[in-house]
PDB file of C-alpha atoms in Angstrom:
ATOM      1  CA  UNK O  61     -47.382 -29.445 -15.658  1.00 89.00           C
ATOM      2  CA  UNK O  62     -46.807 -31.824 -18.598  1.00 91.00           C
ATOM      3  CA  UNK O  63     -43.115 -32.325 -17.789  1.00 90.00           C
ATOM      4  CA  UNK O  64     -44.019 -33.658 -14.334  1.00 92.00           C
ATOM      5  CA  UNK O  65     -45.573 -36.744 -15.952  1.00 90.00           C
ATOM      6  CA  UNK O  66     -43.664 -36.911 -19.265  1.00 92.00           C
ATOM      7  CA  UNK O  67     -39.967 -36.179 -18.791  1.00 94.00           C
ATOM      8  CA  UNK O  68     -39.461 -35.644 -22.505  1.00 92.00           C
ATOM      9  CA  UNK O  69     -41.509 -32.465 -22.090  1.00 93.00           C
ATOM     10  CA  UNK O  70     -38.624 -31.104 -20.015  1.00 94.00           C
ATOM     11  CA  UNK O  71     -36.700 -30.437 -23.226  1.00 92.00           C
ATOM     12  CA  UNK O  72     -39.572 -29.582 -25.541  1.00 90.00           C
ATOM     13  CA  UNK O  73     -38.718 -26.279 -27.231  1.00 88.00           C
ATOM     14  CA  UNK O  74     -35.382 -25.949 -25.406  1.00 88.00           C
ATOM     15  CA  UNK O  75     -33.514 -23.583 -25.165  1.00 84.00           C
ATOM     16  CA  UNK O  76     -36.426 -21.192 -25.725  1.00 87.00           C
ATOM     17  CA  UNK O  77     -38.808 -21.907 -22.864  1.00 89.00           C
ATOM     18  CA  UNK O  78     -40.918 -19.400 -20.986  1.00 88.00           C
ATOM     19  CA  UNK O  79     -40.645 -19.089 -17.208  1.00 90.00           C
ATOM     20  CA  UNK O  80     -43.706 -19.230 -14.994  1.00 91.00           C
ATOM     21  CA  UNK O  81     -44.010 -16.915 -11.957  1.00 94.00           C
ATOM     22  CA  UNK O  82     -44.253 -20.010  -9.726  1.00 94.00           C
ATOM     23  CA  UNK O  83     -40.938 -21.285 -11.120  1.00 95.00           C
ATOM     24  CA  UNK O  84     -39.297 -17.914 -10.506  1.00 96.00           C
ATOM     25  CA  UNK O  85     -40.340 -17.782  -6.852  1.00 96.00           C
ATOM     26  CA  UNK O  86     -39.513 -21.449  -6.306  1.00 96.00           C
ATOM     27  CA  UNK O  87     -35.954 -20.770  -7.487  1.00 96.00           C
ATOM     28  CA  UNK O  88     -35.587 -17.616  -5.392  1.00 96.00           C
ATOM     29  CA  UNK O  89     -36.830 -19.321  -2.206  1.00 96.00           C
ATOM     30  CA  UNK O  90     -34.724 -22.462  -2.694  1.00 95.00           C
ATOM     31  CA  UNK O  91     -31.560 -20.509  -3.518  1.00 95.00           C
ATOM     32  CA  UNK O  92     -32.052 -18.248  -0.494  1.00 96.00           C
ATOM     33  CA  UNK O  93     -32.646 -21.268   1.732  1.00 94.00           C
ATOM     34  CA  UNK O  94     -29.436 -23.047   0.730  1.00 93.00           C
ATOM     35  CA  UNK O  95     -27.387 -19.853   1.056  1.00 94.00           C
ATOM     36  CA  UNK O  96     -28.734 -19.502   4.603  1.00 93.00           C
ATOM     37  CA  UNK O  97     -27.734 -23.118   5.353  1.00 90.00           C
ATOM     38  CA  UNK O  98     -24.230 -22.473   4.046  1.00 89.00           C
ATOM     39  CA  UNK O  99     -23.829 -19.421   6.283  1.00 89.00           C
ATOM     40  CA  UNK O 100     -25.382 -21.016   9.386  1.00 89.00           C
ATOM     41  CA  UNK O 101     -23.483 -24.314   9.233  1.00 85.00           C
ATOM     42  CA  UNK O 102     -20.350 -22.594  10.564  1.00 78.00           C
ATOM     43  CA  UNK O 103     -22.109 -21.837  13.860  1.00 80.00           C
ATOM     44  CA  UNK O 104     -24.036 -25.110  14.023  1.00 79.00           C
ATOM     45  CA  UNK O 105     -22.961 -28.246  15.891  1.00 76.00           C
ATOM     46  CA  UNK O 106     -19.998 -29.821  14.097  1.00 77.00           C
ATOM     47  CA  UNK O 107     -20.973 -33.353  13.120  1.00 76.00           C
ATOM     48  CA  UNK O 108     -19.164 -36.172  11.335  1.00 75.00           C
ATOM     49  CA  UNK O 109     -20.611 -35.158   7.970  1.00 73.00           C
ATOM     50  CA  UNK O 110     -19.652 -31.475   8.256  1.00 83.00           C
ATOM     51  CA  UNK O 111     -17.515 -31.576   5.092  1.00 85.00           C
ATOM     52  CA  UNK O 112     -20.199 -33.484   3.206  1.00 83.00           C
ATOM     53  CA  UNK O 113     -22.787 -30.904   4.285  1.00 86.00           C
ATOM     54  CA  UNK O 114     -20.621 -28.055   2.978  1.00 89.00           C
ATOM     55  CA  UNK O 115     -20.024 -29.882  -0.314  1.00 89.00           C
ATOM     56  CA  UNK O 116     -23.761 -30.567  -0.631  1.00 88.00           C
ATOM     57  CA  UNK O 117     -24.768 -26.949  -0.008  1.00 90.00           C
ATOM     58  CA  UNK O 118     -22.136 -25.592  -2.423  1.00 92.00           C
ATOM     59  CA  UNK O 119     -23.053 -28.147  -5.113  1.00 90.00           C
ATOM     60  CA  UNK O 120     -26.761 -27.365  -4.687  1.00 91.00           C
ATOM     61  CA  UNK O 121     -26.185 -23.603  -4.970  1.00 94.00           C
ATOM     62  CA  UNK O 122     -24.073 -24.136  -8.095  1.00 94.00           C
ATOM     63  CA  UNK O 123     -26.712 -26.434  -9.621  1.00 93.00           C
ATOM     64  CA  UNK O 124     -29.586 -24.045  -8.905  1.00 95.00           C
ATOM     65  CA  UNK O 125     -27.644 -21.052 -10.250  1.00 95.00           C
ATOM     66  CA  UNK O 126     -26.339 -22.845 -13.326  1.00 93.00           C
ATOM     67  CA  UNK O 127     -29.713 -24.350 -14.215  1.00 93.00           C
ATOM     68  CA  UNK O 128     -31.100 -20.805 -14.054  1.00 94.00           C
ATOM     69  CA  UNK O 129     -28.437 -19.430 -16.411  1.00 92.00           C
ATOM     70  CA  UNK O 130     -28.658 -22.387 -18.828  1.00 90.00           C
ATOM     71  CA  UNK O 131     -32.482 -22.309 -18.730  1.00 91.00           C
ATOM     72  CA  UNK O 132     -32.662 -25.795 -17.248  1.00 93.00           C
ATOM     73  CA  UNK O 133     -35.642 -24.474 -15.293  1.00 94.00           C
ATOM     74  CA  UNK O 134     -37.963 -27.434 -15.815  1.00 94.00           C
ATOM     75  CA  UNK O 135     -35.323 -29.983 -14.836  1.00 94.00           C
ATOM     76  CA  UNK O 136     -34.287 -27.802 -11.911  1.00 94.00           C
ATOM     77  CA  UNK O 137     -37.781 -27.562 -10.452  1.00 95.00           C
ATOM     78  CA  UNK O 138     -38.220 -31.333 -10.694  1.00 95.00           C
ATOM     79  CA  UNK O 139     -34.930 -31.936  -8.884  1.00 94.00           C
ATOM     80  CA  UNK O 140     -35.766 -29.442  -6.123  1.00 94.00           C
ATOM     81  CA  UNK O 141     -39.272 -30.860  -5.644  1.00 94.00           C
ATOM     82  CA  UNK O 142     -37.828 -34.372  -5.407  1.00 93.00           C
ATOM     83  CA  UNK O 143     -35.434 -33.290  -2.658  1.00 92.00           C
ATOM     84  CA  UNK O 144     -38.106 -31.344  -0.769  1.00 93.00           C
ATOM     85  CA  UNK O 145     -40.411 -34.380  -0.648  1.00 92.00           C
ATOM     86  CA  UNK O 146     -38.262 -36.010   2.046  1.00 92.00           C
ATOM     87  CA  UNK O 147     -36.741 -32.929   3.699  1.00 91.00           C
ATOM     88  CA  UNK O 148     -39.990 -31.751   5.281  1.00 91.00           C
ATOM     89  CA  UNK O 149     -40.423 -35.170   6.899  1.00 93.00           C
ATOM     90  CA  UNK O 150     -36.965 -34.955   8.472  1.00 91.00           C
ATOM     91  CA  UNK O 151     -37.643 -31.467   9.832  1.00 91.00           C
ATOM     92  CA  UNK O 152     -40.993 -32.660  11.208  1.00 93.00           C
ATOM     93  CA  UNK O 153     -39.265 -35.533  13.001  1.00 91.00           C
ATOM     94  CA  UNK O 154     -36.805 -33.077  14.548  1.00 89.00           C
ATOM     95  CA  UNK O 155     -39.643 -30.843  15.763  1.00 93.00           C
ATOM     96  CA  UNK O 156     -41.459 -33.731  17.451  1.00 93.00           C
ATOM     97  CA  UNK O 157     -38.173 -34.883  18.975  1.00 89.00           C
ATOM     98  CA  UNK O 158     -37.573 -31.446  20.502  1.00 90.00           C
ATOM     99  CA  UNK O 159     -41.179 -31.437  21.746  1.00 92.00           C
ATOM    100  CA  UNK O 160     -40.615 -34.760  23.503  1.00 89.00           C
ATOM    101  CA  UNK O 161     -42.981 -36.765  21.275  1.00 92.00           C
ATOM    102  CA  UNK O 162     -40.512 -39.618  20.809  1.00 88.00           C
ATOM    103  CA  UNK O 163     -42.936 -42.191  19.342  1.00 88.00           C
ATOM    104  CA  UNK O 164     -44.220 -39.703  16.763  1.00 91.00           C
ATOM    105  CA  UNK O 165     -40.634 -38.707  15.956  1.00 90.00           C
ATOM    106  CA  UNK O 166     -39.598 -42.333  15.460  1.00 87.00           C
ATOM    107  CA  UNK O 167     -42.565 -43.143  13.212  1.00 89.00           C
ATOM    108  CA  UNK O 168     -42.035 -40.070  11.044  1.00 92.00           C
ATOM    109  CA  UNK O 169     -38.333 -40.902  10.766  1.00 91.00           C
ATOM    110  CA  UNK O 170     -39.105 -44.380   9.420  1.00 90.00           C
ATOM    111  CA  UNK O 171     -41.401 -42.800   6.803  1.00 93.00           C
ATOM    112  CA  UNK O 172     -38.667 -40.264   6.007  1.00 94.00           C
ATOM    113  CA  UNK O 173     -36.111 -43.051   5.515  1.00 93.00           C
ATOM    114  CA  UNK O 174     -38.398 -44.847   3.049  1.00 94.00           C
ATOM    115  CA  UNK O 175     -39.186 -41.658   1.095  1.00 95.00           C
ATOM    116  CA  UNK O 176     -35.493 -40.646   1.066  1.00 95.00           C
ATOM    117  CA  UNK O 177     -34.357 -43.978  -0.360  1.00 94.00           C
ATOM    118  CA  UNK O 178     -37.132 -44.131  -2.979  1.00 96.00           C
ATOM    119  CA  UNK O 179     -36.721 -40.537  -4.190  1.00 95.00           C
ATOM    120  CA  UNK O 180     -32.940 -40.158  -4.040  1.00 94.00           C
ATOM    121  CA  UNK O 181     -31.665 -43.658  -4.757  1.00 95.00           C
ATOM    122  CA  UNK O 182     -34.328 -44.757  -7.246  1.00 95.00           C
ATOM    123  CA  UNK O 183     -36.275 -41.893  -8.840  1.00 96.00           C
ATOM    124  CA  UNK O 184     -33.396 -39.400  -9.021  1.00 95.00           C
ATOM    125  CA  UNK O 185     -30.783 -41.627 -10.743  1.00 94.00           C
ATOM    126  CA  UNK O 186     -33.101 -43.781 -12.880  1.00 95.00           C
ATOM    127  CA  UNK O 187     -35.644 -41.132 -13.946  1.00 95.00           C
ATOM    128  CA  UNK O 188     -34.339 -37.599 -13.429  1.00 95.00           C
ATOM    129  CA  UNK O 189     -30.664 -38.210 -14.259  1.00 95.00           C
ATOM    130  CA  UNK O 190     -31.723 -40.354 -17.202  1.00 94.00           C
ATOM    131  CA  UNK O 191     -33.745 -37.353 -18.340  1.00 94.00           C
ATOM    132  CA  UNK O 192     -30.784 -34.952 -18.040  1.00 94.00           C
ATOM    133  CA  UNK O 193     -28.186 -37.342 -19.525  1.00 94.00           C
ATOM    134  CA  UNK O 194     -30.004 -39.159 -22.358  1.00 94.00           C
ATOM    135  CA  UNK O 195     -32.875 -36.997 -23.612  1.00 93.00           C
ATOM    136  CA  UNK O 196     -30.869 -33.813 -24.390  1.00 92.00           C
ATOM    137  CA  UNK O 197     -28.635 -35.768 -26.782  1.00 91.00           C
ATOM    138  CA  UNK O 198     -31.688 -36.498 -28.929  1.00 88.00           C
ATOM    139  CA  UNK O 199     -32.148 -32.770 -29.550  1.00 86.00           C
ATOM    140  CA  UNK O 200     -28.703 -31.162 -29.720  1.00 84.00           C
ATOM    141  CA  UNK O 201     -25.003 -32.069 -29.409  1.00 87.00           C
ATOM    142  CA  UNK O 202     -23.554 -31.926 -25.875  1.00 87.00           C
ATOM    143  CA  UNK O 203     -21.909 -28.699 -24.741  1.00 86.00           C
ATOM    144  CA  UNK O 204     -19.968 -27.656 -21.643  1.00 88.00           C
ATOM    145  CA  UNK O 205     -23.110 -26.975 -19.619  1.00 87.00           C
ATOM    146  CA  UNK O 206     -24.412 -30.475 -20.327  1.00 91.00           C
ATOM    147  CA  UNK O 207     -21.274 -32.104 -18.905  1.00 94.00           C
ATOM    148  CA  UNK O 208     -20.989 -29.680 -15.973  1.00 93.00           C
ATOM    149  CA  UNK O 209     -24.618 -30.022 -14.892  1.00 93.00           C
ATOM    150  CA  UNK O 210     -24.557 -33.817 -14.953  1.00 94.00           C
ATOM    151  CA  UNK O 211     -21.194 -33.931 -13.168  1.00 94.00           C
ATOM    152  CA  UNK O 212     -22.689 -31.908 -10.307  1.00 92.00           C
ATOM    153  CA  UNK O 213     -25.657 -34.274 -10.296  1.00 93.00           C
ATOM    154  CA  UNK O 214     -23.259 -37.199  -9.842  1.00 94.00           C
ATOM    155  CA  UNK O 215     -21.649 -35.377  -6.890  1.00 91.00           C
ATOM    156  CA  UNK O 216     -25.076 -35.031  -5.263  1.00 91.00           C
ATOM    157  CA  UNK O 217     -25.860 -38.679  -5.918  1.00 94.00           C
ATOM    158  CA  UNK O 218     -22.666 -39.822  -4.194  1.00 93.00           C
ATOM    159  CA  UNK O 219     -23.637 -37.734  -1.144  1.00 91.00           C
ATOM    160  CA  UNK O 220     -27.115 -39.273  -1.201  1.00 93.00           C
ATOM    161  CA  UNK O 221     -25.604 -42.762  -1.076  1.00 94.00           C
ATOM    162  CA  UNK O 222     -23.445 -41.729   1.894  1.00 91.00           C
ATOM    163  CA  UNK O 223     -26.412 -40.314   3.833  1.00 90.00           C
ATOM    164  CA  UNK O 224     -28.623 -43.266   2.890  1.00 93.00           C
ATOM    165  CA  UNK O 225     -26.070 -45.547   4.541  1.00 92.00           C
ATOM    166  CA  UNK O 226     -26.264 -43.516   7.768  1.00 90.00           C
ATOM    167  CA  UNK O 227     -30.072 -43.404   7.641  1.00 90.00           C
ATOM    168  CA  UNK O 228     -30.328 -47.175   7.127  1.00 90.00           C
ATOM    169  CA  UNK O 229     -28.005 -47.752  10.093  1.00 88.00           C
ATOM    170  CA  UNK O 230     -30.150 -45.510  12.281  1.00 86.00           C
ATOM    171  CA  UNK O 231     -33.381 -47.174  11.172  1.00 82.00           C
ATOM    172  CA  UNK O 232     -31.931 -50.682  11.585  1.00 81.00           C
ATOM    173  CA  UNK O 233     -30.889 -50.008  15.182  1.00 80.00           C
ATOM    174  CA  UNK O 234     -34.343 -48.705  16.010  1.00 74.00           C
ATOM    175  CA  UNK O 235     -36.304 -51.476  14.261  1.00 76.00           C
ATOM    176  CA  UNK O 236     -34.188 -54.280  15.745  1.00 76.00           C
ATOM    177  CA  UNK O 237     -34.586 -52.830  19.236  1.00 68.00           C
ATOM    178  CA  UNK O 238     -30.930 -51.880  19.697  1.00 64.00           C
ATOM    179  CA  UNK O 239     -32.045 -48.296  20.335  1.00 60.00           C
ATOM    180  CA  UNK O 240     -35.218 -47.101  22.055  1.00 59.00           C
ATOM    181  CA  UNK O 241     -35.175 -43.841  20.114  1.00 58.00           C
ATOM    182  CA  UNK O 242     -33.724 -42.856  16.770  1.00 59.00           C
ATOM    183  CA  UNK O 243     -30.209 -41.534  17.334  1.00 59.00           C
ATOM    184  CA  UNK O 244     -28.293 -39.338  14.917  1.00 57.00           C
ATOM    185  CA  UNK O 245     -25.491 -41.435  13.420  1.00 54.00           C
ATOM    186  CA  UNK O 246     -23.673 -38.221  12.482  1.00 51.00           C
ATOM    187  CA  UNK O 247     -23.097 -37.276  16.133  1.00 51.00           C
ATOM    188  CA  UNK O 248     -19.726 -37.920  17.709  1.00 47.00           C
ATOM    189  CA  UNK O 249     -19.566 -39.960  20.899  1.00 45.00           C
ATOM    190  CA  UNK O 250     -18.099 -36.965  22.744  1.00 42.00           C
ATOM    191  CA  UNK O 251     -21.105 -34.861  21.800  1.00 47.00           C
ATOM    192  CA  UNK O 252     -23.482 -37.541  23.135  1.00 44.00           C
ATOM    193  CA  UNK O 253     -21.493 -37.860  26.343  1.00 46.00           C
ATOM    194  CA  UNK O 254     -21.575 -34.112  26.913  1.00 48.00           C
ATOM    195  CA  UNK O 255     -25.329 -34.035  26.382  1.00 47.00           C
ATOM    196  CA  UNK O 256     -25.823 -36.839  28.887  1.00 46.00           C
ATOM    197  CA  UNK O 257     -23.626 -35.065  31.428  1.00 47.00           C
ATOM    198  CA  UNK O 258     -25.577 -31.826  30.997  1.00 47.00           C
ATOM    199  CA  UNK O 259     -28.857 -33.695  31.394  1.00 48.00           C
ATOM    200  CA  UNK O 260     -27.609 -35.416  34.559  1.00 48.00           C
ATOM    201  CA  UNK O 261     -26.359 -32.111  35.915  1.00 45.00           C
ATOM    202  CA  UNK O 262     -29.746 -30.586  35.255  1.00 46.00           C
ATOM    203  CA  UNK O 263     -31.336 -33.272  37.423  1.00 47.00           C
ATOM    204  CA  UNK O 264     -28.876 -32.640  40.249  1.00 47.00           C
ATOM    205  CA  UNK O 265     -29.254 -28.880  40.185  1.00 46.00           C
ATOM    206  CA  UNK O 266     -27.175 -25.932  38.919  1.00 43.00           C
ATOM    207  CA  UNK O 267     -23.526 -26.479  38.169  1.00 42.00           C
ATOM    208  CA  UNK O 268     -20.470 -24.268  38.420  1.00 39.00           C
ATOM    209  CA  UNK O 269     -17.286 -25.055  36.497  1.00 42.00           C
ATOM    210  CA  UNK O 270     -18.589 -28.554  35.835  1.00 42.00           C
ATOM    211  CA  UNK O 271     -19.410 -29.323  39.483  1.00 40.00           C
ATOM    212  CA  UNK O 272     -22.768 -29.129  41.301  1.00 39.00           C
ATOM    213  CA  UNK O 273     -23.299 -25.977  43.322  1.00 40.00           C
ATOM    214  CA  UNK O 274     -23.611 -26.724  47.021  1.00 42.00           C
ATOM    215  CA  UNK O 275     -27.041 -26.336  48.530  1.00 43.00           C
ATOM    216  CA  UNK O 276     -27.171 -23.346  50.861  1.00 43.00           C
ATOM    217  CA  UNK O 277     -29.214 -25.365  53.351  1.00 46.00           C
ATOM    218  CA  UNK O 278     -26.261 -27.647  54.037  1.00 45.00           C
ATOM    219  CA  UNK O 279     -23.061 -26.731  55.808  1.00 46.00           C
ATOM    220  CA  UNK O 280     -19.990 -26.709  53.617  1.00 43.00           C
ATOM    221  CA  UNK O 281     -17.349 -29.161  54.807  1.00 44.00           C
ATOM    222  CA  UNK O 282     -13.727 -29.520  53.824  1.00 42.00           C
TER     223      UNK O 282
END
């Protein structure tokens, strides 16, 4: 679409802009996805960035919903596409990690880190946010929705900076050889310790109440 290449096209004819069927379904799928994340995070593993995750999901749901009501559809689809460009790489890295393909996981993670930093620390603030902050003022005076939408964008950007710091730490440890595999910086030490204990217990056989079950072929001694 023209507004993908020329950001001034985002506001051409605003507020009267027609909605394409593809835009409608993109919004419905994205909104459903983030609602599912908000509901599932309560039962997921509690990590260091739990609060940040909740804030991110709530802010994203508010942004998607508000951009729908204010007819910021073109800007909204660009923002969602920009976020999705790195998310699928992260999910792919997780899948290969679970499958035991560590080298593939590590390589995809490095690509993800580069795409994340370029899209969310460069393109989003210097292109997309410039489009939502500067260009609308050339067409109409600012209103409440203008300030609210851009405030929520700033909230997202602060979260991106926080996660970029964690991602860079993870990538630095891997590249410099301090870690053989990419480790999640969001995990608590206790969580890692528990995982290692479970893995060790799995090697030694079944456990009961945290202790290995005695082999029936050996006589139990006091």
